[in-house]
Amino acid sequence: MTYAELHCLSSLSFLRGVASARVLFERAAALGYHALAITDECSFAGIVRALEASRATGLPLIVGTELALEDGARLVLLAEDRAGYATLCRLITAARARAPKGRYEARWSDLEGDHVGVLALLCAVDRHGAVPAACRGWAARLATMLPGGAWLGVELHRGDRDAEALATCTGIGAATGLPLVAAGDVHMATRSQRALQDTVTTIRLGKSVTAAAGELFPNGERHLRAPTDLAALYPPALIAETLRIAARCRLDLGTLGCRPPLDSVPAGVAPAAWLRALVAEGAARRWPNGVPAPQAAQIDHELALIADLGYEAFFLTVHDIVAFARSRQILCQGRGSAANSVVCYALGITEVDPERGHLLFERFLSKERHEPPDIDVDFEHERREEVIQFIYARYGRDRAALTAAITTYRPRSAVRDVGRALDLDPDLIDRLARAMDGWGDAATMPTRLAETGIDTDTPAMRRLLVLAMQLVGTPRHLSQHVGGFVISAAPLAELVPVEPATMEGRTIIQYDKNDLSTLGLLKVDILALGMLSALRRTFDLIRRHHGVSLSMADIPAEDPATYAMLRRADTVGVFQVESRAQMAMLPRMRPQCFYDLVVQTAIIRPGPIQGGMVHPYLRRRQGREAPSYPSEAVKGVLERTLGVPIFQEQVMQLAVVAAGFSAGEADQLRRSMGAWERHGTMEHFRTRLLAGMAERGYTEGFAEQVFEMILGFGAYGFPESHAASFALLAYASAWLRAHYPAAFLAALLNAQPAGFYTRDQLLQDARRHGIATRPPDVNVSGWDSHLEGPGGRPLQPGDVRGAPVVRLGLREISGFRVDSAARLLAARSEMRFNDVADLARRAALDQRDLPLLADAGALAGLAGHRHVSRWVASGIEATLPLFGSTVEAAPMLRPPTPGEDMAANYAAMGLTPAGHPMALVRPALAGRGVATLDEARRAPHQRRMRVVGLIGLRQRPPAARGVTFLTLEDETAWLNVVVWPDLAEECAIALRSGGPVRVDGRIEHVDGVTHLIAAHVARLDRD
């Protein structure tokens, strides 16, 4: 006997089903099922992954959904064909549109009309095994709506009412003409997932397991059951009916496709001709003296392939979006594999000059791949919304929507939700959750729990740990992707269900971004990049205060001062090269030119690190090892990186020149690199690679070495095109920091959140470089930070009298509202404020605004120090302008101490305009053998040192095998600290400290990089 399951929920029914599509299909195939329907509730979110699992197992997929209607009826709707699929997309879209995010309202009226290609099962048995009294009426209504396409779904789960339910369903079927069919209401792959299924149900209901007991399934039978077990429950006719329904469902999801819009193409002009015209126009701009022959040939090659694959409209759509941004002076830049394309460069989508790089167009677009190109464009993060609104206005909300992102459980959220489900004490749950790694995996959870000191060897704690570990990685909800847009010529709701996003005015499709390529759907990523906002703001400040007009194109290339700064690793705030790991690499790399920066951007990634490529490259770059090449062909690929593959394109090119892969096959290899750990898809390529290299005379050892490098890139390796795009921004930000440091600092502050460091860390670094900063002042500050001359005088264009000073903006005051600042600035534009009463009256500030200004020191110029300012501000009352206002004279209040001033700054703004907290504790450290961090950095190699500082950054990257890296800071410098795994476990509480820590260790200077190798770490307050 064989069977087709027609009612099955995957884990993408979000806190209902608990098994992934892959697990469900593997289990169903092992049981000998004929087909499996995935019917997630009012959702197609799991369909693409089900399709992938279907293809992997060979078990046919039936596409469907489960809907709960307004009167309690539950239907399972299945798509017979493309028309039925489009109908289900529209039904789900309509139901989701009627309700807030995460809910839906489906109605019987949705089924009225012609629904060709839709089959329906009325779920006739409820959770407790009974047939609802209203079932007969529902069945009669459904039979009328979908004649010949409706069934009564009989779902039996070994309850004590199974026989009664079967008899009742038989009677209803006879009375209404609906045939009966067996179904499983599957929520699990196996019975062993019962505890997890109960847990997610209680999480979804917002109750504890005990409180939700009456709403849980009475047993564990809602799993994929063996056909022999089903035969014991159902009459043979009901089993056979599943096969007849499965035979009618012949939808091929591979035929969906998505036609991009042609809105930007002039009437009467063919898309191919318009694209060629725009490319020719752009190429003339890029190469005013004529397009070089290699680039002209590449343009012809790319345009021919684009036409062959039918992607002209897609490129025109992306060009349309970028052209709008540029027309509004919004900085933008394409990156990723699109930077391999000369067509994209000519269209202004990307900025990487093909003459400065090594293009591999097949990394971007390939005939053999049969996959749409992936174009990512970064926009200023503060102005991206303008671009998004343009897309909606241009193409309509029915044809443009963001892709979804499937949010899964992490250790911290899993512990919180399972803890609540088990009804644990809230304080205990909070303590346990805070001990978890925010981005760790399930394997780290027992260790993290043990570090709390809580007894984990109790039934409750063991249960918590087991369930939370099972929950990690399980889908939690469907959220909005950061910027992936699908734009179609036809309404999207016929292609994929669309639902409201949490953010007002946003809609999302139900497919995850990573699922789109499986169905051949075209997407463009409209991304936000803080550094682009910072660059534009820097240009504005330079023009306003220095009288110099700059753009990205005006920044001088290969500037010696910029590279000298990079070699010193003096890169706080510089795009991509400001992290601890990048700073540690810069003195070793010693970049001299732009291509060195491209390599620098790419080499500190898991791919090169896990592939063992970093140290060989450094040895060769430093002249300690000679590059070697097994053939001239390999030399042609690797010579630019000294015989070591750094980029994804090089791995692909190696497969072509050394193993005989075609360009398309090489791209399939690249795709498999990112999926091999998940799907185990690399063995085929290993055999092909080793055989191809053997045929061409390469040794087995070299072939294996190449394959191991490829596996390393599976973790994450940069394409060279992506690295080149980021290197452009890295160089631009480094040049601005080197030549206009005060303007760059002010722009970074105004563009927050952006980058690697907090605002306070940016200010601390600036002060170490001699850049003065001043606090907000209501008579001087704008909303944004700006530049002043020494003594507080305005900085005029061309002014060279002393270094510029950064005046902090009112935006830095926590809680101070934009509208309050706008009134303040408008009133001040008429006349400066005389006192706090004048400020309050003319700017209409109230007792919510004034204390915030006082606490931030912004009233010092009107009232005096903080204590007086707060007293005066608290005495201001709203009065009629006719009578003015009276302020009680402030008593003689003592000024705040430096420590009180600093604490108030941090409380009011999260930063301090002057000083560093460590300077306050320095006197107490005298005589205790504690060096400043600057002294430690200058100490001889291998010198034992004791330092005290604040932990500015803490990292434990996966590739570091448990090593923890700290960046300590004090009033004098930064210092990188290495903490070996055993010590990190021993000192875990100190490493998570928010206060000063004492570190004893040994100074190491290697290749210009300084580290303190920790021997002991302790909280200073525990000394």
CSV table of C-alpha atoms in Angstrom, one decimal, residues 250-434:
chain,number,residue,atom,x,y,z
A,250,ARG,CA,0.8,18.5,-11.4
A,251,LEU,CA,2.1,22.0,-10.6
A,252,ASP,CA,5.6,22.7,-11.8
A,253,LEU,CA,7.1,25.5,-9.7
A,254,GLY,CA,10.0,25.7,-12.0
A,255,THR,CA,7.8,27.5,-14.6
A,256,LEU,CA,6.9,30.5,-12.5
A,257,GLY,CA,9.4,33.1,-13.5
A,258,CYS,CA,9.1,36.8,-13.0
A,259,ARG,CA,9.0,39.4,-15.8
A,260,PRO,CA,10.7,42.7,-14.8
A,261,PRO,CA,8.8,45.9,-15.7
A,262,LEU,CA,9.4,48.0,-18.8
A,263,ASP,CA,8.3,51.3,-17.3
A,264,SER,CA,11.6,53.0,-18.0
A,265,VAL,CA,11.6,52.0,-21.7
A,266,PRO,CA,10.3,54.7,-24.1
A,267,ALA,CA,7.3,53.7,-26.1
A,268,GLY,CA,8.1,52.0,-29.4
A,269,VAL,CA,11.7,51.2,-28.4
A,270,ALA,CA,12.8,47.6,-27.9
A,271,PRO,CA,14.3,46.9,-24.4
A,272,ALA,CA,17.5,45.5,-26.0
A,273,ALA,CA,18.0,48.7,-28.1
A,274,TRP,CA,17.3,51.0,-25.2
A,275,LEU,CA,19.8,49.1,-23.0
A,276,ARG,CA,22.5,49.3,-25.7
A,277,ALA,CA,21.8,53.0,-26.1
A,278,LEU,CA,22.2,53.7,-22.4
A,279,VAL,CA,25.3,51.6,-22.2
A,280,ALA,CA,26.9,53.4,-25.1
A,281,GLU,CA,26.0,56.8,-23.5
A,282,GLY,CA,27.5,55.7,-20.1
A,283,ALA,CA,30.6,54.2,-21.8
A,284,ALA,CA,31.3,57.6,-23.5
A,285,ARG,CA,31.1,59.2,-20.0
A,286,ARG,CA,33.4,56.7,-18.5
A,287,TRP,CA,35.9,56.8,-21.3
A,288,PRO,CA,35.7,60.2,-22.9
A,289,ASN,CA,38.7,59.5,-25.1
A,290,GLY,CA,37.1,56.3,-26.5
A,291,VAL,CA,36.3,52.9,-25.1
A,292,PRO,CA,39.4,50.7,-24.9
A,293,ALA,CA,39.2,47.7,-27.2
A,294,PRO,CA,39.1,45.1,-24.4
A,295,GLN,CA,36.2,46.9,-22.6
A,296,ALA,CA,34.3,47.4,-25.9
A,297,ALA,CA,34.6,43.7,-26.7
A,298,GLN,CA,33.4,42.8,-23.1
A,299,ILE,CA,30.4,45.1,-23.5
A,300,ASP,CA,29.4,43.4,-26.7
A,301,HIS,CA,29.8,40.0,-25.0
A,302,GLU,CA,27.8,41.0,-21.9
A,303,LEU,CA,25.0,42.6,-23.9
A,304,ALA,CA,24.7,39.5,-26.1
A,305,LEU,CA,24.4,37.2,-23.1
A,306,ILE,CA,21.9,39.5,-21.4
A,307,ALA,CA,19.8,39.5,-24.5
A,308,ASP,CA,20.1,35.7,-24.8
A,309,LEU,CA,18.8,35.2,-21.3
A,310,GLY,CA,16.1,37.9,-21.6
A,311,TYR,CA,17.4,40.1,-18.7
A,312,GLU,CA,17.4,43.5,-20.5
A,313,ALA,CA,14.3,44.8,-18.5
A,314,PHE,CA,16.0,43.8,-15.2
A,315,PHE,CA,19.2,45.9,-16.0
A,316,LEU,CA,17.0,48.8,-17.2
A,317,THR,CA,15.0,48.7,-13.9
A,318,VAL,CA,18.2,48.8,-11.8
A,319,HIS,CA,19.6,51.6,-13.9
A,320,ASP,CA,16.3,53.5,-13.5
A,321,ILE,CA,16.6,53.3,-9.7
A,322,VAL,CA,20.2,54.3,-9.6
A,323,ALA,CA,19.6,57.2,-12.0
A,324,PHE,CA,16.9,58.5,-9.7
A,325,ALA,CA,19.3,58.4,-6.7
A,326,ARG,CA,22.0,60.3,-8.6
A,327,SER,CA,19.4,62.9,-9.8
A,328,ARG,CA,18.8,63.6,-6.1
A,329,GLN,CA,22.5,63.7,-5.2
A,330,ILE,CA,22.1,60.5,-3.1
A,331,LEU,CA,25.5,58.7,-3.0
A,332,CYS,CA,25.1,55.1,-4.1
A,333,GLN,CA,27.4,52.3,-5.3
A,334,GLY,CA,26.7,48.8,-6.6
A,335,ARG,CA,28.8,46.0,-5.1
A,336,GLY,CA,29.1,42.2,-5.1
A,337,SER,CA,29.2,40.2,-8.2
A,338,ALA,CA,27.7,43.1,-10.3
A,339,ALA,CA,31.1,44.8,-10.0
A,340,ASN,CA,32.3,42.1,-12.5
A,341,SER,CA,30.2,43.7,-15.2
A,342,VAL,CA,31.4,46.4,-17.6
A,343,VAL,CA,27.8,47.0,-18.5
A,344,CYS,CA,27.0,47.8,-14.9
A,345,TYR,CA,30.0,50.1,-14.8
A,346,ALA,CA,28.9,51.9,-17.9
A,347,LEU,CA,25.3,52.2,-16.6
A,348,GLY,CA,26.7,53.8,-13.4
A,349,ILE,CA,25.4,51.0,-11.2
A,350,THR,CA,28.9,50.1,-10.0
A,351,GLU,CA,32.1,52.2,-9.6
A,352,VAL,CA,34.9,49.6,-10.0
A,353,ASP,CA,36.9,50.5,-13.0
A,354,PRO,CA,37.4,47.3,-15.0
A,355,GLU,CA,40.9,48.5,-15.9
A,356,ARG,CA,41.9,48.4,-12.2
A,357,GLY,CA,40.5,44.9,-11.5
A,358,HIS,CA,40.3,41.4,-12.8
A,359,LEU,CA,36.8,40.8,-14.1
A,360,LEU,CA,35.1,37.4,-14.1
A,361,PHE,CA,31.7,38.1,-15.7
A,362,GLU,CA,30.5,34.5,-15.2
A,363,ARG,CA,30.6,35.2,-11.4
A,364,PHE,CA,27.8,37.6,-12.1
A,365,LEU,CA,25.9,36.1,-15.0
A,366,SER,CA,26.1,32.7,-16.7
A,367,LYS,CA,24.1,30.9,-19.3
A,368,GLU,CA,24.8,27.5,-17.7
A,369,ARG,CA,23.6,28.7,-14.3
A,370,HIS,CA,20.1,29.5,-15.5
A,371,GLU,CA,19.8,31.9,-12.6
A,372,PRO,CA,19.0,35.6,-12.5
A,373,PRO,CA,21.9,38.1,-11.7
A,374,ASP,CA,22.2,39.4,-8.2
A,375,ILE,CA,22.7,43.2,-8.0
A,376,ASP,CA,23.3,44.9,-4.7
A,377,VAL,CA,23.3,48.7,-4.5
A,378,ASP,CA,24.2,50.6,-1.4
A,379,PHE,CA,22.6,54.0,-0.7
A,380,GLU,CA,23.1,56.5,2.0
A,381,HIS,CA,21.4,55.0,5.0
A,382,GLU,CA,19.7,58.3,5.9
A,383,ARG,CA,18.2,58.7,2.4
A,384,ARG,CA,17.5,55.2,1.3
A,385,GLU,CA,13.8,55.8,2.2
A,386,GLU,CA,13.6,58.3,-0.7
A,387,VAL,CA,14.7,55.5,-3.1
A,388,ILE,CA,12.2,53.0,-1.6
A,389,GLN,CA,9.4,55.5,-2.0
A,390,PHE,CA,10.5,56.2,-5.6
A,391,ILE,CA,10.2,52.4,-6.3
A,392,TYR,CA,6.7,52.2,-4.8
A,393,ALA,CA,5.6,55.3,-6.7
A,394,ARG,CA,7.2,54.3,-10.0
A,395,TYR,CA,6.1,50.6,-10.1
A,396,GLY,CA,3.1,50.5,-7.7
A,397,ARG,CA,2.7,48.6,-4.5
A,398,ASP,CA,1.0,45.8,-6.3
A,399,ARG,CA,4.2,45.2,-8.4
A,400,ALA,CA,7.0,45.9,-5.9
A,401,ALA,CA,7.6,44.4,-2.5
A,402,LEU,CA,10.4,43.5,-0.2
A,403,THR,CA,11.6,40.0,0.2
A,404,ALA,CA,11.1,38.2,3.5
A,405,ALA,CA,13.8,37.1,6.0
A,406,ILE,CA,13.1,34.0,8.1
A,407,THR,CA,14.1,34.8,11.7
A,408,THR,CA,15.3,31.7,13.6
A,409,TYR,CA,15.9,31.1,17.3
A,410,ARG,CA,19.3,31.9,18.7
A,411,PRO,CA,20.4,30.5,22.1
A,412,ARG,CA,19.3,33.6,24.0
A,413,SER,CA,15.8,33.8,22.6
A,414,ALA,CA,15.4,30.0,22.8
A,415,VAL,CA,16.2,30.1,26.6
A,416,ARG,CA,13.8,32.9,27.2
A,417,ASP,CA,10.9,31.4,25.4
A,418,VAL,CA,11.4,27.8,26.7
A,419,GLY,CA,11.9,29.2,30.2
A,420,ARG,CA,8.6,31.0,30.1
A,421,ALA,CA,6.9,27.9,28.6
A,422,LEU,CA,8.3,25.9,31.6
A,423,ASP,CA,7.0,28.6,34.0
A,424,LEU,CA,10.5,29.3,35.4
A,425,ASP,CA,11.1,32.3,37.6
A,426,PRO,CA,11.5,35.5,35.4
A,427,ASP,CA,14.7,36.6,37.2
A,428,LEU,CA,16.2,33.1,36.6
A,429,ILE,CA,15.2,33.2,32.9
A,430,ASP,CA,16.8,36.6,32.5
A,431,ARG,CA,20.0,35.4,34.2
A,432,LEU,CA,20.2,32.3,32.0
A,433,ALA,CA,19.4,34.2,28.8
A,434,ARG,CA,22.1,36.9,29.5
